[in-house]
Coordinates of C-alpha atoms in Angstrom, one line a residue:
X46 CA 34.8 122.0 106.3
X47 CA 36.3 119.9 109.1
X48 CA 34.6 118.7 111.6
X49 CA 34.5 119.6 115.4
X50 CA 36.1 116.3 116.3
X51 CA 39.0 116.8 113.5
X52 CA 39.3 120.8 114.6
X53 CA 39.6 119.4 118.2
X54 CA 42.3 116.9 117.0
X55 CA 44.3 119.4 115.3
X56 CA 44.2 121.8 118.0
X57 CA 45.4 119.0 120.5
X58 CA 48.3 118.3 117.8
X59 CA 49.2 121.5 117.7
X60 CA 49.6 122.3 121.0
X61 CA 51.4 119.4 121.7
X62 CA 53.9 120.4 119.1
X63 CA 54.0 123.9 120.7
X64 CA 55.2 123.1 124.0
X65 CA 56.8 120.3 122.8
X66 CA 59.0 122.6 120.7
X67 CA 58.9 125.2 123.3
X68 CA 60.8 122.3 125.7
X69 CA 63.0 121.3 123.3
X70 CA 64.5 124.7 122.6
X71 CA 63.8 126.6 126.4
X72 CA 63.8 125.1 128.9
X73 CA 66.3 121.9 128.1
X74 CA 68.9 123.3 127.2
X75 CA 69.2 125.0 130.9
X76 CA 68.6 122.2 132.7
X77 CA 71.0 120.0 130.5
X78 CA 74.2 122.5 130.4
X79 CA 76.9 121.8 131.8
X80 CA 77.8 123.2 134.9
X81 CA 81.7 125.0 135.6
X82 CA 83.3 125.6 138.9
X83 CA 85.8 127.8 137.1
X84 CA 84.7 130.4 134.3
X85 CA 88.8 132.1 132.2
X86 CA 87.7 134.9 129.4
X87 CA 90.4 134.7 126.7
X88 CA 90.0 137.7 124.2
X89 CA 92.6 137.1 121.1
X90 CA 93.6 137.8 117.7
X91 CA 91.3 135.8 114.7
X92 CA 93.3 132.4 113.4
X93 CA 95.7 132.7 116.2
X94 CA 95.6 129.3 118.5
X95 CA 95.1 126.0 117.7
X96 CA 92.1 125.4 119.1
X97 CA 92.0 122.2 120.7
X98 CA 95.0 123.8 122.9
X99 CA 91.7 125.1 125.0
X100 CA 90.0 121.9 125.1
X101 CA 93.3 120.1 126.9
X102 CA 94.3 123.2 129.2
X103 CA 90.8 122.5 130.3
X104 CA 91.3 119.0 131.2
X105 CA 94.8 120.0 132.7
X106 CA 93.6 122.6 134.6
X107 CA 91.1 120.2 136.6
X108 CA 94.0 117.5 136.8
X109 CA 96.2 119.9 138.9
X110 CA 93.3 121.8 141.1
X111 CA 90.0 119.5 141.1
X112 CA 88.0 122.0 139.5
X113 CA 85.9 122.0 136.1
X114 CA 86.6 125.6 133.8
X115 CA 84.6 126.8 131.1
X116 CA 87.4 128.5 128.5
X117 CA 85.0 131.3 126.8
X118 CA 87.3 132.1 124.1
X119 CA 86.6 135.0 122.2
X120 CA 88.8 137.5 119.2
X121 CA 89.1 140.8 117.5
X122 CA 90.6 142.2 114.2
X123 CA 93.1 145.1 115.3
X124 CA 94.3 146.9 118.1
X125 CA 92.9 149.7 118.2
X126 CA 89.9 147.7 118.7
X127 CA 90.8 145.6 121.5
X128 CA 92.0 148.8 123.2
X129 CA 88.4 150.3 123.0
X130 CA 86.8 147.6 124.6
X131 CA 89.6 147.1 127.0
X132 CA 90.0 150.8 128.5
X133 CA 86.3 151.4 127.5
X134 CA 86.6 149.0 131.0
X135 CA 82.8 147.7 129.4
X136 CA 83.9 144.2 129.1
X137 CA 84.5 141.1 132.2
X138 CA 87.9 139.7 130.0
X139 CA 90.6 137.3 132.2
X140 CA 93.1 137.3 129.4
X141 CA 94.2 139.7 126.3
X142 CA 97.4 139.3 123.4
X143 CA 97.6 142.8 122.1
X144 CA 101.0 143.7 120.4
X145 CA 103.6 145.5 122.4
X146 CA 102.6 149.5 121.5
X147 CA 99.2 148.3 122.8
X148 CA 100.2 147.1 125.9
X149 CA 101.8 149.7 126.6
X150 CA 99.2 151.9 126.0
X151 CA 97.3 150.0 128.4
X152 CA 99.9 150.1 131.1
X153 CA 100.0 153.4 131.0
X154 CA 96.4 154.0 130.7
X155 CA 96.8 151.9 134.1
X156 CA 94.0 149.1 132.6
X157 CA 96.0 146.0 133.0
X158 CA 97.3 144.8 136.4
X159 CA 101.3 143.2 137.2
X160 CA 102.2 139.7 136.6
X161 CA 101.8 137.8 140.3
X162 CA 103.5 133.7 139.6
X163 CA 103.4 132.9 143.8
X164 CA 99.5 132.3 142.7
X165 CA 100.8 129.3 141.4
X166 CA 102.2 128.3 144.5
X167 CA 100.0 126.4 146.6
X168 CA 100.1 123.8 143.0
X169 CA 103.5 123.0 143.3
X170 CA 103.2 120.3 141.2
X171 CA 102.9 123.0 138.3
X172 CA 105.6 123.0 136.2
X173 CA 107.1 126.8 135.2
X174 CA 107.6 127.0 131.6
X175 CA 107.3 130.8 131.8
X176 CA 110.7 131.2 133.7
X177 CA 112.7 129.0 131.8
X178 CA 111.7 128.5 128.0
X179 CA 110.8 131.8 126.9
X180 CA 113.5 133.4 124.5
X181 CA 116.2 135.7 126.5
X182 CA 116.7 137.6 123.3
X183 CA 112.8 138.6 123.7
X184 CA 112.8 139.9 127.1
X185 CA 115.8 141.5 126.9
X186 CA 114.5 143.3 123.2
X187 CA 111.9 144.6 125.6
X188 CA 114.0 145.9 128.2
X189 CA 115.8 147.8 125.7
X190 CA 112.4 150.1 124.7
X191 CA 110.0 149.3 127.2
X192 CA 111.2 150.2 130.5
X193 CA 110.0 153.6 132.8
X194 CA 106.0 153.7 131.3
X195 CA 104.3 156.7 133.4
X196 CA 101.7 155.2 134.7
X197 CA 99.1 156.1 137.1
X198 CA 101.2 154.6 140.2
X199 CA 104.6 155.7 138.6
X200 CA 106.7 153.7 136.7
X201 CA 106.6 150.5 135.2
X202 CA 108.4 147.9 133.0
X203 CA 106.6 146.4 131.0
X204 CA 107.9 142.4 131.0
X205 CA 106.4 143.1 134.8
X206 CA 102.8 142.5 133.0
X207 CA 102.9 140.6 129.9
X208 CA 104.6 136.9 129.1
X209 CA 105.8 136.8 125.3
X210 CA 103.3 134.6 123.0
X211 CA 104.2 135.3 119.2
X212 CA 106.7 137.5 117.3
X213 CA 107.7 138.7 113.6
X214 CA 108.6 140.6 111.6
X215 CA 107.4 143.1 109.2
X216 CA 108.6 142.3 105.0
X217 CA 107.9 142.0 102.1
X218 CA 106.7 138.2 100.2
X219 CA 106.9 138.4 97.0
X220 CA 106.4 136.3 93.5
X221 CA 109.3 134.8 92.3
X222 CA 107.8 134.1 88.8
X223 CA 107.8 138.4 89.0
X224 CA 110.5 139.3 90.6
X225 CA 113.9 137.8 91.8
X226 CA 115.6 137.5 95.0
X227 CA 118.2 139.6 93.8
X228 CA 115.6 142.5 92.7
X229 CA 113.6 141.7 95.7
X230 CA 117.1 142.8 97.4
X231 CA 117.8 145.6 95.7
X232 CA 114.8 147.3 95.8
X233 CA 114.3 146.5 99.7
X234 CA 111.3 149.1 100.8
X235 CA 111.5 150.8 97.8
X236 CA 109.1 147.5 96.2
X237 CA 105.9 149.3 97.2
X238 CA 106.9 152.0 95.0
X239 CA 108.0 149.9 92.0
X240 CA 111.7 151.9 92.5
X241 CA 113.1 148.9 90.1
X242 CA 110.9 149.7 87.6
X243 CA 109.3 145.6 86.9
X244 CA 106.3 146.6 85.2
X245 CA 104.5 142.8 85.8
X246 CA 104.1 144.5 89.4
X247 CA 102.8 147.6 88.8
X248 CA 98.8 147.4 90.2
X249 CA 99.8 144.2 91.4
X250 CA 100.8 145.1 94.8
X251 CA 99.3 145.2 98.4
X252 CA 99.5 146.9 101.7
X253 CA 98.4 146.3 104.8
X254 CA 95.3 148.5 105.6
X255 CA 96.4 149.3 108.6
X256 CA 98.5 152.7 109.8
X257 CA 101.7 151.7 111.7
X258 CA 102.8 149.3 109.4
X259 CA 102.2 151.6 106.3
X260 CA 104.1 154.1 108.1
X261 CA 106.6 151.9 109.0
X262 CA 107.5 150.6 105.5
X263 CA 107.3 154.7 104.3
X264 CA 109.7 155.5 106.9
X265 CA 112.2 153.2 106.2
X266 CA 111.4 153.7 102.3
X267 CA 112.3 157.4 102.2
X268 CA 115.6 156.0 104.9
X269 CA 116.8 153.8 102.7
X270 CA 116.1 155.9 99.8
X271 CA 117.8 159.0 101.1
X272 CA 115.0 160.9 101.0
X273 CA 114.6 162.4 104.8
X274 CA 116.5 165.3 106.1
X275 CA 119.7 165.0 107.6
X276 CA 117.7 164.7 111.3
X277 CA 116.3 161.6 110.5
X278 CA 118.7 159.7 108.7
X279 CA 120.6 160.4 111.9
X280 CA 117.7 158.5 113.9
X281 CA 117.8 154.5 114.9
X282 CA 115.4 152.3 113.4
X283 CA 113.8 152.3 116.9
X284 CA 113.6 156.4 117.1
X285 CA 113.0 156.7 113.3
X286 CA 109.6 154.2 112.9
X287 CA 108.3 155.8 116.2
X288 CA 108.5 159.4 115.0
X289 CA 105.8 161.1 114.5
X290 CA 106.6 165.2 114.3
X291 CA 104.5 167.1 111.7
X292 CA 107.5 166.9 108.8
X293 CA 108.0 162.8 108.9
X294 CA 104.7 162.8 109.4
X295 CA 104.0 165.3 106.0
X296 CA 106.8 163.2 103.9
X297 CA 105.1 159.5 104.5
X298 CA 101.7 161.2 103.6
X299 CA 103.6 162.6 100.1
X300 CA 105.0 158.9 99.5
X301 CA 102.2 156.5 100.7
X302 CA 100.1 159.2 98.4
X303 CA 102.5 158.7 95.3
X304 CA 102.3 154.9 95.9
X305 CA 98.8 154.4 95.3
X306 CA 99.1 154.9 91.6
X307 CA 101.3 151.6 91.7
X308 CA 98.7 149.1 94.3
X309 CA 96.5 147.1 93.7
X310 CA 94.7 148.2 96.5
X311 CA 94.9 147.3 101.2
X312 CA 94.3 144.5 102.5
X313 CA 94.3 143.5 106.4
X314 CA 94.0 139.2 106.2
X315 CA 93.6 138.0 102.4
X316 CA 96.9 139.5 101.1
X317 CA 98.5 135.7 102.1
X318 CA 95.7 134.2 99.6
X319 CA 95.8 136.4 96.4
X320 CA 99.6 135.7 97.0
X321 CA 99.1 131.6 96.6
X322 CA 96.7 132.5 94.2
X323 CA 98.4 134.6 92.3
X324 CA 95.5 137.4 91.8
X325 CA 99.0 140.4 93.7
X326 CA 102.7 139.7 93.5
X327 CA 103.8 142.0 96.2
X328 CA 102.8 142.7 99.6
X329 CA 103.3 143.7 102.8
X330 CA 103.7 140.7 105.4
X331 CA 104.0 139.3 108.5
X332 CA 106.2 137.3 108.5
X333 CA 104.1 134.4 109.5
X334 CA 101.2 135.3 107.0
X335 CA 104.3 135.4 104.4
X336 CA 105.3 131.1 105.6
X337 CA 101.7 130.0 105.5
X338 CA 101.9 131.4 101.9
X339 CA 104.8 130.3 100.9
X340 CA 104.1 126.9 102.3
X341 CA 100.4 126.6 100.4
X342 CA 103.1 127.8 96.8
X343 CA 104.8 124.9 97.9
X344 CA 105.3 121.9 95.3
X345 CA 106.2 118.3 95.7
X346 CA 109.4 118.9 95.3
X347 CA 110.1 121.4 97.7
X348 CA 110.0 124.7 95.7
X349 CA 107.7 127.5 96.3
X350 CA 107.2 130.7 93.5
X351 CA 107.0 133.0 96.9
X352 CA 109.9 134.5 98.9
X353 CA 110.1 136.9 101.6
X354 CA 112.2 139.2 102.7
X355 CA 112.8 141.7 105.7
X356 CA 115.4 144.1 103.7
X357 CA 118.8 145.1 106.2
X358 CA 118.5 148.6 105.9
X359 CA 115.8 148.2 109.0
X360 CA 112.8 147.5 109.7
X361 CA 109.4 146.1 112.2
X362 CA 109.8 143.3 114.9
X363 CA 107.1 143.0 116.7
X364 CA 105.9 141.0 119.2
X365 CA 101.9 139.9 121.0
X366 CA 101.9 138.8 124.7
X367 CA 99.7 137.7 127.4
X368 CA 98.3 140.7 130.0
X369 CA 95.6 140.5 132.8
X370 CA 93.4 143.4 132.6
X371 CA 91.9 145.0 135.6
X372 CA 88.5 143.1 134.5
X373 CA 90.5 139.6 135.4
X374 CA 88.1 137.8 138.3
X375 CA 90.4 134.3 138.0
X376 CA 93.8 135.3 138.5
X377 CA 94.8 131.5 139.3
X378 CA 93.6 130.2 135.6
X379 CA 95.0 132.9 133.9
X380 CA 98.4 132.2 134.8
X381 CA 97.8 128.4 134.6
X382 CA 96.9 129.5 131.0
X383 CA 100.1 131.6 130.3
X384 CA 102.3 129.0 132.2
X385 CA 100.9 126.6 129.6
X386 CA 101.3 127.7 127.0
X387 CA 105.0 128.5 127.2
X388 CA 104.6 124.5 127.7
X389 CA 107.1 123.7 124.5
X390 CA 104.8 120.8 123.5
X391 CA 102.2 123.3 123.5
X392 CA 103.8 125.9 121.7
X393 CA 105.4 123.9 118.8
X394 CA 101.4 123.1 118.4
X395 CA 100.3 126.8 118.6
X396 CA 103.3 128.0 115.8
X397 CA 102.8 125.3 113.2
X398 CA 99.0 125.9 113.1
X399 CA 99.2 129.0 113.2
X400 CA 102.7 130.0 111.4
X401 CA 103.7 132.2 113.6
X402 CA 107.5 131.8 115.9
X403 CA 106.2 131.2 119.3
X404 CA 108.2 133.0 121.4
X405 CA 109.1 130.0 123.2
X406 CA 113.2 129.8 122.6
X407 CA 113.9 127.8 119.7
X408 CA 117.2 125.6 121.8
X409 CA 114.3 124.7 124.0
X410 CA 112.1 122.0 122.1
X411 CA 115.0 119.8 122.2
X412 CA 114.3 119.0 125.8
X413 CA 110.7 117.5 124.7
X414 CA 110.9 114.9 122.5
X415 CA 107.2 115.1 121.9
X416 CA 107.4 119.0 120.2
X417 CA 110.2 117.6 118.0
X418 CA 107.8 114.7 116.7
X419 CA 105.0 117.1 116.7
X420 CA 107.5 119.4 114.2
X421 CA 108.0 116.2 112.1
X422 CA 104.8 114.6 112.1
X423 CA 103.2 118.3 111.5
X424 CA 105.5 118.4 108.3
X425 CA 105.6 114.8 106.9
X426 CA 109.4 114.1 107.7
X427 CA 111.4 111.3 108.6
X428 CA 113.0 111.7 111.7
X429 CA 117.0 113.0 111.2
X430 CA 119.7 113.8 113.2
X431 CA 117.9 116.8 113.6
X432 CA 119.3 118.0 110.4
X433 CA 115.2 119.2 109.7
X434 CA 115.1 120.9 113.0
X435 CA 118.1 122.8 112.8
X436 CA 116.5 124.1 109.2
X437 CA 113.1 124.5 110.4
X438 CA 113.9 126.9 113.3
X439 CA 117.0 128.3 111.5
X440 CA 114.8 130.0 108.8
X441 CA 115.4 133.7 109.5
X442 CA 112.6 134.0 107.3
X443 CA 110.5 132.5 110.0
X444 CA 112.9 133.1 112.8
X445 CA 115.0 136.5 112.3
X446 CA 118.0 137.5 114.5
X447 CA 117.1 139.4 117.3
X448 CA 120.2 140.9 118.4
X449 CA 122.6 142.8 116.2
X450 CA 120.1 144.2 113.7
X451 CA 118.2 147.1 112.4
X452 CA 114.9 146.2 113.2
X453 CA 112.9 147.8 115.8
X454 CA 109.7 148.0 118.0
X455 CA 107.3 150.6 117.2
X456 CA 105.7 152.9 120.8
X457 CA 102.9 153.6 121.4
X458 CA 102.0 157.1 119.3
X459 CA 100.5 158.4 122.6
X460 CA 99.0 161.7 121.3
X461 CA 100.3 162.3 117.4
X462 CA 97.9 159.0 117.0
X463 CA 94.6 161.1 115.8
X464 CA 97.2 163.0 113.9
X465 CA 98.5 159.8 112.1
X466 CA 95.1 158.2 111.9
X467 CA 94.1 161.4 110.0
X468 CA 96.7 161.2 107.4
X469 CA 96.4 157.9 107.2
X470 CA 92.2 158.3 106.2
X471 CA 93.9 161.4 103.8
X472 CA 95.9 158.9 102.0
X473 CA 93.2 156.2 101.5
X474 CA 91.2 158.8 99.9
X475 CA 93.5 160.1 97.7
X476 CA 92.3 159.8 93.9
X477 CA 89.0 158.9 94.6
X478 CA 87.3 161.5 93.3
X479 CA 88.2 161.1 90.2
X480 CA 86.4 158.5 90.2
X481 CA 83.3 159.5 91.7
X482 CA 83.3 161.9 89.1
X483 CA 83.7 159.2 86.4
X484 CA 80.5 157.8 88.4
X485 CA 78.8 160.6 88.1
X486 CA 79.1 161.7 84.6
X487 CA 78.2 157.7 84.1
X488 CA 74.9 157.9 86.3
X489 CA 74.3 161.3 84.3
X490 CA 74.1 159.8 81.3
X491 CA 72.5 156.4 82.5
X492 CA 69.3 159.1 83.7
X493 CA 69.2 161.3 80.7
X494 CA 69.0 158.4 78.6
X495 CA 65.5 157.1 81.6
X496 CA 64.2 161.2 80.8
X497 CA 64.4 160.5 76.8
X498 CA 62.8 156.9 77.3
X499 CA 60.0 158.3 79.6
X500 CA 59.4 161.4 77.3
X501 CA 58.9 159.2 74.3
X502 CA 56.4 157.1 76.2
X503 CA 54.9 159.6 77.1
X504 CA 54.7 161.5 74.3
X505 CA 53.3 158.7 72.1
X506 CA 50.7 157.7 75.2
X507 CA 49.5 161.1 74.5
X508 CA 49.6 161.9 71.2
X509 CA 46.2 162.5 69.2
X510 CA 46.1 159.9 66.5
X511 CA 46.2 160.8 63.3
X512 CA 42.9 161.2 60.8
X513 CA 43.5 157.9 58.8
X514 CA 41.9 158.1 55.4
X515 CA 38.6 156.5 54.0
X516 CA 38.4 155.2 50.4
X517 CA 35.7 156.5 49.2

C-alpha cells in the first residue's frame, strides 16, 4: 500500500502530465499555426500534379501580391464524385479539374463561372502564359463540339469557362511478349473480345470500371467489326461514342456481356501496375497511364515489353481542364494558379511527374531553356541538338495528332445517364449468379457436415452407457 504522501506525489505527477499533454496537443497548435492572408481551395484528381508545384505557387503568389496564401489541395477519384460534390453546392471550392463532358454538365447546371482574366490587370508583371502557350488545336477541337451549350443564362461556349490542363487518348495497353504489334493493330478494339484468338490473353484482359470508357470501347468495337445497323455506321466518331439511343445501348450491353468470359476483371487505377507486373496482358488504358507503365517496364537498353495503341478506326480523345465553381471566393488566386500551370517550366514538371500530356504546346517549350533542361535531366539524357526533344514530343502514343483523326470527344449523356448506368450495373452483375449458386452449394455442404458432427457429439454425450460385464 502507498502512503498518503506517495499518493499525493503520484496524483500531482499525473495531473501535471495530463495538463502538459493537453497544452501540447490542444492549446499550442492553434497558437503556433501559421496565419495566411489568403486561401485557395483546389479539388483535383489524385496523383495529377507535382506536389511541390503547390508550394512554389504559394511563394510566387506572395512575391507578386505581397500576401501569403495557403493552398488547400483535395482529390476526387471520378468525375461523378466531383459532380455530386459541386452541384449540391455544399463545399467552398475555388478550382476543380474535370473532364470535358463533366465541364459541359457543370455549365448546363449553372454551377461554374466564366473566366475573367481581367482580374490579373492589377499586376502587370504577371506573364500571360494562358494566352500564348496553350496548344491551339485543343482550343479548336473544343470549339468543334462544345459550343452553344444550354445554360440557365442562355447559350455558352466551353472555352469561355475553362483552361486546358492535361489531355490524352483511350486505347490498348498490351504486353508484347504475348501480343505482337501486328496482332494489336489487326485486332483493334476487338482485342478486348480476343477476336484474334490469342489463347494466352484469355482471362488476362482488364477493362476500365468506368461506363463511359467501356461504352466507347464497345461502340467502336461494334463499328470496327461491322456489327452495327447502317444508320450507326454512317455516324462520325464524335456522334457515335456519344449516341445513347435504346437500340445502341442494347447492342452495347450484349457486347459487354459477351466480353466478360475473356476478362480478368475491371479496374480503375491498378491496371497499369498489373501490366507492369505481368499479372494482366491487355488493358483498356488512358494514354498517360500507358506511358507510365511502358516506362516502368523499360530495361537499361531502352526496350519495354509493353506498348500502347489507339486504334485508327476511331475512339476517344479527352481533355481535362480547370474551371471555377460558383463557390469560388478567391478569383484572383484561382486565375493566377491556372495561369501559373500554363508556364512551360511548370507544365513540364507536372507532365513528367504524372505521365500525361500537358496542354502546353510542344513547341512552346523550346522558348524556355529551363523546361528543356528539366526534360533532359528527368530522363538522364545528355543535352543534344534536339533529337531527344523531337523524339519525346513526337511520340504519338503520348501526343496523338488532334487534327485529321477519327478521335472524338464524349458528350454529357444528360437525361440518358441513368439508363446507361443501369445498363452498366447489369453488365457487371451478369454471370455472377452462377458464382453465388456454387457458393450456396459449398455453404450447404459445410452446414450439413457441421450438423452431422454436432449430432454425433450430442448422441455420444447423451447416450446411455453400456453395462459392462463383471467377471465372477
